[in-house]
Structures are given as C-alpha cells and as structure tokens.
C-alpha cells in the first residue's frame, strides 16, 4: 500500500477498502443495506456503512475494563458503530503472545461464565450487539439452564435488547439525520460537570440510559473457585444536570452524587434520566417478527422531556429519498400530560396505527424488563393526541 499511495497516504488503506466494499455492494444490490464489520478504521469511514470492533481480545477482567474507555474514545471520533466480541475472542492460553485468556476450561469454568455474562450486559448497550470468539462455545444454553443465574441473566439481557429496539432504531435514524452518537462518554451530555471528565466505566446509551458495567468478579475466580463474601454492588456517579430513576426499582435519585448500586449477576447498574420517554416493543426472536406489535411507552417523571420516534422499512436505501416516518413524544411533567405529534412522512408497509401502552414509571410501575400490561392503552393512527396520565 505504501508503494501504491506513498508513505503519507498508506494509512488510508482502511478507508479505501471500506469504500470499495460499499460502492460495489450498492451497485450490485441496491435493495440491501451494506454492513461491513471491520477491525480497521480511518477518519470519515462511517460514510461507508462500517461497524468497527475492537479486535481479537482476550478473556480477562482487566481486558474487559479497558474495552469501555476504548470504545467511548473511538465513538467520540464520529464513527458511531462500534462493537466487541462478547466473551472475548481468545478465552484460553495459547502458544502465541496474544493468546492469553485466563480460562483454559472455557465455558465449563464458572469464572468465565461470570465474565461472559458481564460482557454480555455491556454489549446490550452498544450500537451493535454480538457474541463471537474461539476456544469455547458461546450459545446461551451452554451457560446453564432455566433457573440458573448465568443462563437467566443472559436471557434477560436478550429480552431487554429486543424490547429496546424502537428506542435503538430511532437512535439509528438520529445517527443518519443528525450525525448523532448512540453510545456516549458522559462529557457529551454533562460537559458542565467536572465529575464526569475522567469516568472510564460509565456512559450514556442515547439521551436516556446511564449504564455502569460491572468490571470485576463477584462470584467466581478462575477454575470455578468461589469468591467468599464478595460485595455485590458497585459505586455509580450520577451526573449533575439531571435527576435519575433506577431502571430496576423506580427509585428517584438526585444528580451530582455517588450511589451504591445493586449489581447482582441478574442486573447491570442502570439509571434513566428523569424526563426520558422510552418506546419499548415486545420480546421477539428476530427484529421483524412483530412489526406492527404493541409498544410500551415508558415515561420517567420528574422533568419535562421529549423523544422522536423514527421508522422505515428496515432495509434498502429508500430513506435517502425521504421514505421514512417520524413523530414526537412530549412529556409535560407539571401537567402530567403526554403529547404525541402528527406523524411526518410515510414508507411502504408502514403500520397505519399502533397500540401504545402509556406507563408512568415509579416504584413498582414500569420497572425492569417485564412488559407492563395494566396501564392506559391508546391507539395512535398518525394524528396528534394529547393524553392526561
């Protein structure tokens, strides 16, 4: 490459490689969106539908902890789609210097199951959620059976990821329309709070979720050795400039303080900004299973807020010609009122109406992953609605 482009331009290899894939795939099949998973990157490469992952990592807690700031720094460059090999690529120790995982027994080691589960929880709040690697199986059923903690935690995170798809896909629309970044260092949203300047293990997922992954073992070390009396919590800083609600309990908390968050294996410390509006779909096995399904609209009271829902066909490039729809949700906290705007735009196959279950979150209401079924349900057909909760 240096001979072809010259030494000063040799680093452009990744950009040109991505461009070649993108332009030729689009020319070959215009009805399918290009997806290019690559480990190399260059400034501006995001225009060519690249997803960058962090390379062939090894399964250690230290390596996992380093992935979080690495990803936040990478996505801050303007490349919005970043991912990891959940569970790390190399799990065991090998003859090469880079093959240095801590778990020679692979998935049979309870210590690896714990690390994998914590990485899985982190991965659920990345733009691209994927498990991959060598050395050991990764299927969910390899980590136990129903009723066992690691298996149950993995299933719960899968359900939460699919439930969040209306929120995530709307953020993807925001990436395209507004050059947005989904997974964000806290300084993006709370630049006036000096307390977030050097936080390496917390981040925002979109405008609403504050995510605090667990990066140390609490149950097992290597070779399935139990940890005795390990604390099952972690300290989380809640930024100043917003107040917060615990996703799992509905407890309201002030910003600008450190809190001790429950971090048992079945949950990742997760907080939602007051004023947030989060559209959540049903549990699904694949993304297009329930296209017109009922949504749950969770409203996190305590402040005014808004969220714009984005929808399109889910494939092809017709959105570039305006073939998509949006509508805005606005919460007035003082008046206890949700306003849903007229729908703007249309696309082939667009649901003409959708049932929306409106849930005002509080202790015991609209918490955790399980769908809330007893709250107010309305039919939205694209015309403006004002609903008093």
Coordinates of C-alpha atoms in Angstrom, one line a residue:
X1 CA 0.0 0.0 0.0
X2 CA 2.9 2.4 0.7
X3 CA 4.3 1.8 -2.8
X4 CA 0.9 2.5 -4.4
X5 CA -0.1 5.5 -2.3
X6 CA 3.1 6.7 -0.8
X7 CA 4.0 6.6 2.9
X8 CA 2.0 9.7 3.8
X9 CA -1.2 8.1 2.5
X10 CA -0.7 4.4 3.4
X11 CA -2.9 4.7 6.5
X12 CA -5.8 5.4 4.1
X13 CA -6.0 1.7 3.3
X14 CA -9.0 1.1 5.6
X15 CA -10.9 4.0 4.1
X16 CA -10.3 2.9 0.5
X17 CA -11.1 -0.8 1.4
X18 CA -14.4 0.2 3.0
X19 CA -15.2 2.4 0.1
X20 CA -14.7 -0.4 -2.4
X21 CA -16.9 -2.8 -0.5
X22 CA -19.7 -0.2 0.0
X23 CA -19.8 1.2 -3.6
X24 CA -19.7 -2.2 -5.2
X25 CA -22.2 -3.8 -2.9
X26 CA -24.6 -0.9 -3.5
X27 CA -24.1 -1.2 -7.3
X28 CA -24.7 -4.9 -7.1
X29 CA -27.8 -5.0 -4.9
X30 CA -29.4 -1.6 -4.2
X31 CA -32.2 -3.2 -2.1
X32 CA -29.9 -4.4 0.7
X33 CA -28.1 -2.2 3.1
X34 CA -24.3 -2.6 3.3
X35 CA -22.9 -3.9 6.5
X36 CA -19.1 -4.1 6.8
X37 CA -17.7 -5.4 10.0
X38 CA -14.1 -4.4 10.1
X39 CA -11.3 -4.1 12.7
X40 CA -9.5 -1.3 10.9
X41 CA -10.6 2.4 10.7
X42 CA -9.8 5.8 9.4
X43 CA -11.5 9.2 9.8
X44 CA -14.7 9.5 7.8
X45 CA -15.0 5.8 7.2
X46 CA -18.5 5.8 8.8
X47 CA -19.9 7.1 5.5
X48 CA -19.3 3.6 4.0
X49 CA -21.6 1.6 6.5
X50 CA -18.7 0.3 8.6
X51 CA -19.0 -1.3 12.0
X52 CA -15.7 -1.4 13.8
X53 CA -14.9 -3.9 16.5
X54 CA -12.1 -3.8 19.0
X55 CA -10.1 -6.7 17.5
X56 CA -9.3 -10.1 18.9
X57 CA -9.2 -9.5 22.6
X58 CA -8.5 -12.0 25.4
X59 CA -10.8 -13.1 28.2
X60 CA -9.6 -11.3 31.4
X61 CA -11.3 -8.8 33.7
X62 CA -8.5 -6.3 33.0
X63 CA -9.0 -6.5 29.2
X64 CA -12.8 -6.1 29.7
X65 CA -12.4 -3.0 31.8
X66 CA -10.1 -1.5 29.1
X67 CA -12.8 -2.0 26.4
X68 CA -15.2 0.6 27.8
X69 CA -13.0 3.7 27.6
X70 CA -11.5 2.4 24.3
X71 CA -15.0 2.2 22.8
X72 CA -16.1 5.6 24.1
X73 CA -13.0 7.2 22.7
X74 CA -13.4 5.5 19.4
X75 CA -17.1 6.5 19.0
X76 CA -16.2 10.1 20.0
X77 CA -14.3 10.4 16.8
X78 CA -17.5 10.4 14.8
X79 CA -17.6 6.7 13.9
X80 CA -20.9 5.7 15.6
X81 CA -21.0 2.0 15.2
X82 CA -18.6 0.1 17.4
X83 CA -18.7 -3.4 18.9
X84 CA -16.9 -6.1 20.8
X85 CA -16.5 -9.8 20.7
X86 CA -18.7 -10.6 23.7
X87 CA -16.8 -13.1 25.8
X88 CA -13.5 -12.0 24.1
X89 CA -12.1 -13.8 21.1
X90 CA -9.3 -15.7 23.0
X91 CA -10.5 -17.5 26.1
X92 CA -7.7 -19.9 26.9
X93 CA -3.9 -19.5 27.0
X94 CA -2.1 -20.4 23.7
X95 CA 1.4 -20.6 22.4
X96 CA 1.3 -17.1 20.8
X97 CA 1.9 -13.9 22.9
X98 CA -1.6 -12.6 22.1
X99 CA -3.4 -15.8 23.0
X100 CA -3.7 -15.1 26.7
X101 CA -7.1 -15.7 28.1
X102 CA -7.5 -16.7 31.8
X103 CA -9.9 -19.6 31.3
X104 CA -8.4 -22.9 30.0
X105 CA -11.6 -24.7 30.8
X106 CA -13.7 -22.3 28.7
X107 CA -17.4 -22.2 29.3
X108 CA -17.0 -25.1 31.9
X109 CA -15.3 -22.6 34.2
X110 CA -17.8 -20.7 36.3
X111 CA -15.4 -17.8 36.4
X112 CA -15.6 -17.5 32.6
X113 CA -19.4 -17.7 32.7
X114 CA -19.4 -14.7 35.1
X115 CA -17.1 -12.7 32.9
X116 CA -19.1 -13.6 29.8
X117 CA -22.3 -12.5 31.5
X118 CA -20.9 -9.1 32.4
X119 CA -19.6 -8.5 28.9
X120 CA -23.0 -9.6 27.5
X121 CA -24.7 -7.0 29.7
X122 CA -22.3 -4.3 28.5
X123 CA -22.8 -5.4 24.9
X124 CA -26.6 -5.0 25.2
X125 CA -25.9 -1.2 25.3
X126 CA -23.6 -0.9 22.3
X127 CA -24.8 0.1 18.9
X128 CA -24.1 -3.5 17.7
X129 CA -24.8 -6.4 20.0
X130 CA -22.8 -9.5 19.0
X131 CA -21.1 -12.5 20.6
X132 CA -18.1 -14.1 18.8
X133 CA -14.8 -15.9 19.5
X134 CA -12.8 -19.1 19.5
X135 CA -11.8 -21.7 22.1
X136 CA -15.2 -22.4 23.6
X137 CA -18.9 -22.5 22.7
X138 CA -21.0 -19.3 23.1
X139 CA -24.6 -20.4 22.8
X140 CA -26.8 -19.3 25.6
X141 CA -27.7 -22.8 26.7
X142 CA -24.0 -23.6 27.3
X143 CA -24.1 -21.3 30.3
X144 CA -26.7 -23.3 32.3
X145 CA -30.4 -23.9 32.1
X146 CA -33.5 -22.0 33.1
X147 CA -33.5 -21.2 36.8
X148 CA -29.7 -20.9 36.9
X149 CA -28.2 -17.4 37.4
X150 CA -25.9 -17.1 34.3
X151 CA -28.4 -18.5 31.9
X152 CA -31.3 -16.4 33.3
X153 CA -29.2 -13.2 33.2
X154 CA -28.3 -13.8 29.5
X155 CA -31.9 -14.4 28.5
X156 CA -33.0 -11.3 30.4
X157 CA -30.5 -9.2 28.5
X158 CA -31.5 -10.6 25.2
X159 CA -35.1 -9.8 26.0
X160 CA -34.2 -6.2 27.1
X161 CA -32.2 -5.6 23.9
X162 CA -35.1 -6.7 21.7
X163 CA -37.6 -4.7 23.8
X164 CA -35.4 -1.6 23.3
X165 CA -35.4 -1.9 19.5
X166 CA -37.9 1.0 18.9
X167 CA -35.6 3.2 21.0
X168 CA -32.4 1.9 19.4
X169 CA -33.8 2.2 15.8
X170 CA -34.9 5.7 16.5
X171 CA -31.4 6.5 17.6
X172 CA -30.1 4.9 14.4
X173 CA -32.3 7.3 12.5
X174 CA -30.9 10.2 14.6
X175 CA -27.4 9.0 13.6
X176 CA -28.3 9.3 9.9
X177 CA -30.3 12.6 10.2
X178 CA -28.3 14.4 12.8
X179 CA -24.8 12.8 12.9
X180 CA -25.6 11.5 16.4
X181 CA -23.6 9.1 18.5
X182 CA -25.5 6.4 20.4
X183 CA -23.0 5.3 23.0
X184 CA -21.6 8.4 24.6
X185 CA -19.0 9.4 27.1
X186 CA -20.7 11.3 29.9
X187 CA -18.9 14.5 29.0
X188 CA -21.0 14.6 25.8
X189 CA -24.2 15.3 27.8
X190 CA -22.8 16.7 31.0
X191 CA -19.9 18.9 30.0
X192 CA -20.5 21.3 32.9
X193 CA -20.0 18.6 35.5
X194 CA -16.3 18.2 36.2
X195 CA -17.0 15.0 38.0
X196 CA -17.6 13.1 34.7
X197 CA -14.4 14.3 33.0
X198 CA -12.4 11.1 33.7
X199 CA -15.1 8.5 34.3
X200 CA -13.9 5.4 32.3
X201 CA -16.6 2.9 33.2
X202 CA -19.9 4.7 32.8
X203 CA -21.6 6.1 29.7
X204 CA -24.9 7.2 28.2
X205 CA -26.8 5.0 25.7
X206 CA -28.7 7.5 23.8
X207 CA -30.2 10.5 25.7
X208 CA -31.9 8.4 28.4
X209 CA -29.9 5.5 29.8
X210 CA -26.9 5.8 32.1
X211 CA -25.0 2.5 32.0
X212 CA -22.4 1.3 34.6
X213 CA -21.0 -2.1 33.7
X214 CA -19.5 -4.4 36.3
X215 CA -15.8 -5.0 35.6
X216 CA -14.7 -7.1 38.5
X217 CA -15.7 -10.7 39.6
X218 CA -18.2 -11.0 42.4
X219 CA -18.9 -14.8 42.4
X220 CA -16.0 -16.8 41.0
X221 CA -12.3 -16.6 40.1
X222 CA -10.7 -19.0 37.6
X223 CA -11.2 -22.7 37.8
X224 CA -14.7 -22.1 39.3
X225 CA -13.2 -21.1 42.6
X226 CA -16.0 -19.3 44.6
X227 CA -15.4 -15.8 46.0
X228 CA -16.3 -15.6 49.6
X229 CA -18.3 -12.6 50.9
X230 CA -17.7 -10.5 47.8
X231 CA -19.7 -7.3 47.7
X232 CA -22.5 -7.5 45.1
X233 CA -22.7 -3.7 44.4
X234 CA -20.7 -1.0 42.6
X235 CA -20.4 2.7 43.1
X236 CA -22.0 4.8 40.3
X237 CA -21.7 8.5 39.8
X238 CA -25.0 10.2 38.7
X239 CA -24.1 13.4 36.8
X240 CA -25.2 16.8 37.9
X241 CA -27.5 18.5 35.4
X242 CA -30.2 15.8 35.6
X243 CA -32.0 13.7 38.2
X244 CA -32.3 10.0 37.8
X245 CA -34.5 6.9 38.3
X246 CA -33.2 3.4 38.9
X247 CA -34.3 1.3 36.0
X248 CA -34.8 -1.8 38.2
X249 CA -36.7 -0.3 41.1
X250 CA -38.2 3.0 40.1
X251 CA -36.4 4.8 42.9
X252 CA -35.8 8.5 42.2
X253 CA -32.3 9.9 42.8
X254 CA -30.7 13.3 42.7
X255 CA -27.9 14.0 40.3
X256 CA -24.4 15.1 41.3
X257 CA -23.8 12.2 43.8
X258 CA -22.2 8.8 44.1
X259 CA -24.6 6.0 44.9
X260 CA -24.2 2.3 45.8
X261 CA -26.0 0.3 43.1
X262 CA -27.1 -3.3 43.4
X263 CA -25.0 -5.4 41.0
X264 CA -26.1 -9.0 41.4
X265 CA -25.5 -11.1 38.4
X266 CA -29.0 -10.7 37.1
X267 CA -28.6 -7.0 36.5
X268 CA -26.3 -4.3 35.3
X269 CA -26.5 -1.0 37.2
X270 CA -28.8 1.1 35.0
X271 CA -30.4 4.5 35.5
X272 CA -32.7 6.6 33.4
X273 CA -32.7 10.4 33.2
X274 CA -35.9 12.0 34.6
X275 CA -38.0 13.3 31.7
X276 CA -36.9 10.5 29.5
X277 CA -39.5 8.9 27.2
X278 CA -38.5 5.4 26.1
X279 CA -40.6 3.4 23.5
X280 CA -40.3 -0.3 24.1
X281 CA -41.5 -3.2 21.9
X282 CA -42.4 -6.8 22.7
X283 CA -40.0 -9.6 23.4
X284 CA -39.0 -11.1 20.0
X285 CA -36.9 -13.8 18.5
X286 CA -35.8 -11.6 15.5
X287 CA -36.2 -8.0 14.5
X288 CA -39.1 -8.2 12.1
X289 CA -41.2 -10.8 14.0
X290 CA -43.8 -8.3 15.3
X291 CA -43.6 -5.2 13.0
X292 CA -47.0 -3.9 14.0
X293 CA -46.9 -5.0 17.6
X294 CA -48.0 -3.1 20.6
X295 CA -45.4 -0.8 22.2
X296 CA -45.0 0.3 25.8
X297 CA -44.1 4.0 26.2
X298 CA -42.3 4.4 29.5
X299 CA -42.3 8.0 30.9
X300 CA -39.8 8.7 33.6
X301 CA -41.3 11.7 35.5
X302 CA -39.6 14.5 37.4
X303 CA -38.8 16.7 34.4
X304 CA -40.1 17.7 31.0
X305 CA -38.8 15.6 28.1
X306 CA -39.2 14.6 24.5
X307 CA -38.3 11.8 22.2
X308 CA -38.6 11.4 18.4
X309 CA -39.6 8.0 17.0
X310 CA -38.1 7.1 13.7
X311 CA -39.4 4.2 11.5
X312 CA -38.7 2.9 8.0
X313 CA -38.8 -0.3 6.0
X314 CA -35.8 -1.8 7.9
X315 CA -33.7 -2.4 4.8
X316 CA -32.9 -0.7 1.5
X317 CA -31.9 2.9 0.9
X318 CA -35.3 4.5 0.2
X319 CA -34.8 6.6 3.4
X320 CA -32.3 8.6 1.4
X321 CA -35.2 9.8 -0.7
X322 CA -37.3 10.6 2.4
X323 CA -39.1 7.3 2.7
X324 CA -39.4 7.2 6.5
X325 CA -41.7 8.5 9.2
X326 CA -41.2 10.3 12.5
X327 CA -43.4 11.5 15.3
X328 CA -42.5 13.3 18.5
X329 CA -43.5 12.4 22.1
X330 CA -43.5 15.3 24.5
X331 CA -44.0 15.0 28.3
X332 CA -45.1 17.9 30.4
X333 CA -44.3 17.0 33.9
X334 CA -46.3 19.7 35.7
X335 CA -49.4 19.0 33.7
X336 CA -48.9 15.2 33.8
X337 CA -49.6 15.2 30.0
X338 CA -48.1 13.3 27.0
X339 CA -48.5 14.9 23.6
X340 CA -48.0 12.7 20.5
X341 CA -47.5 14.8 17.4
X342 CA -48.8 14.2 13.9
X343 CA -46.8 11.6 12.0
X344 CA -44.5 13.1 9.4
X345 CA -43.6 11.1 6.3
X346 CA -44.5 7.6 5.1
X347 CA -42.9 4.4 3.8
X348 CA -44.1 1.2 2.1
X349 CA -45.5 -1.2 4.7
X350 CA -45.8 1.4 7.4
X351 CA -48.3 0.4 10.1
X352 CA -51.3 2.7 9.8
X353 CA -51.9 2.5 13.5
X354 CA -50.3 1.1 16.6
X355 CA -51.4 0.4 20.2
X356 CA -49.3 2.4 22.7
X357 CA -49.4 1.4 26.4
X358 CA -48.5 4.5 28.4
X359 CA -46.6 3.8 31.6
X360 CA -45.6 6.5 34.1
X361 CA -42.6 4.9 35.9
X362 CA -42.4 4.7 39.7
X363 CA -41.7 2.2 42.4
X364 CA -43.4 -1.0 41.3
X365 CA -44.6 0.5 38.0
X366 CA -42.8 0.2 34.7
X367 CA -39.6 -1.2 36.2
X368 CA -37.2 -3.8 34.9
X369 CA -37.6 -5.8 31.7
X370 CA -41.0 -7.3 32.1
X371 CA -43.8 -5.8 30.0
X372 CA -46.3 -3.6 31.9
X373 CA -49.8 -4.8 31.0
X374 CA -52.3 -3.0 33.2
X375 CA -51.6 0.7 32.2
X376 CA -53.6 3.0 30.0
X377 CA -53.6 1.9 26.3
X378 CA -54.3 4.1 23.4
X379 CA -54.5 3.7 19.6
X380 CA -52.2 6.0 17.6
X381 CA -53.1 6.4 13.9
X382 CA -50.7 9.2 13.0
X383 CA -52.9 12.1 14.2
X384 CA -52.0 14.3 17.1
X385 CA -53.0 13.1 20.5
X386 CA -52.9 14.7 24.0
X387 CA -53.2 12.3 26.8
X388 CA -53.6 13.0 30.5
X389 CA -52.0 10.4 32.7

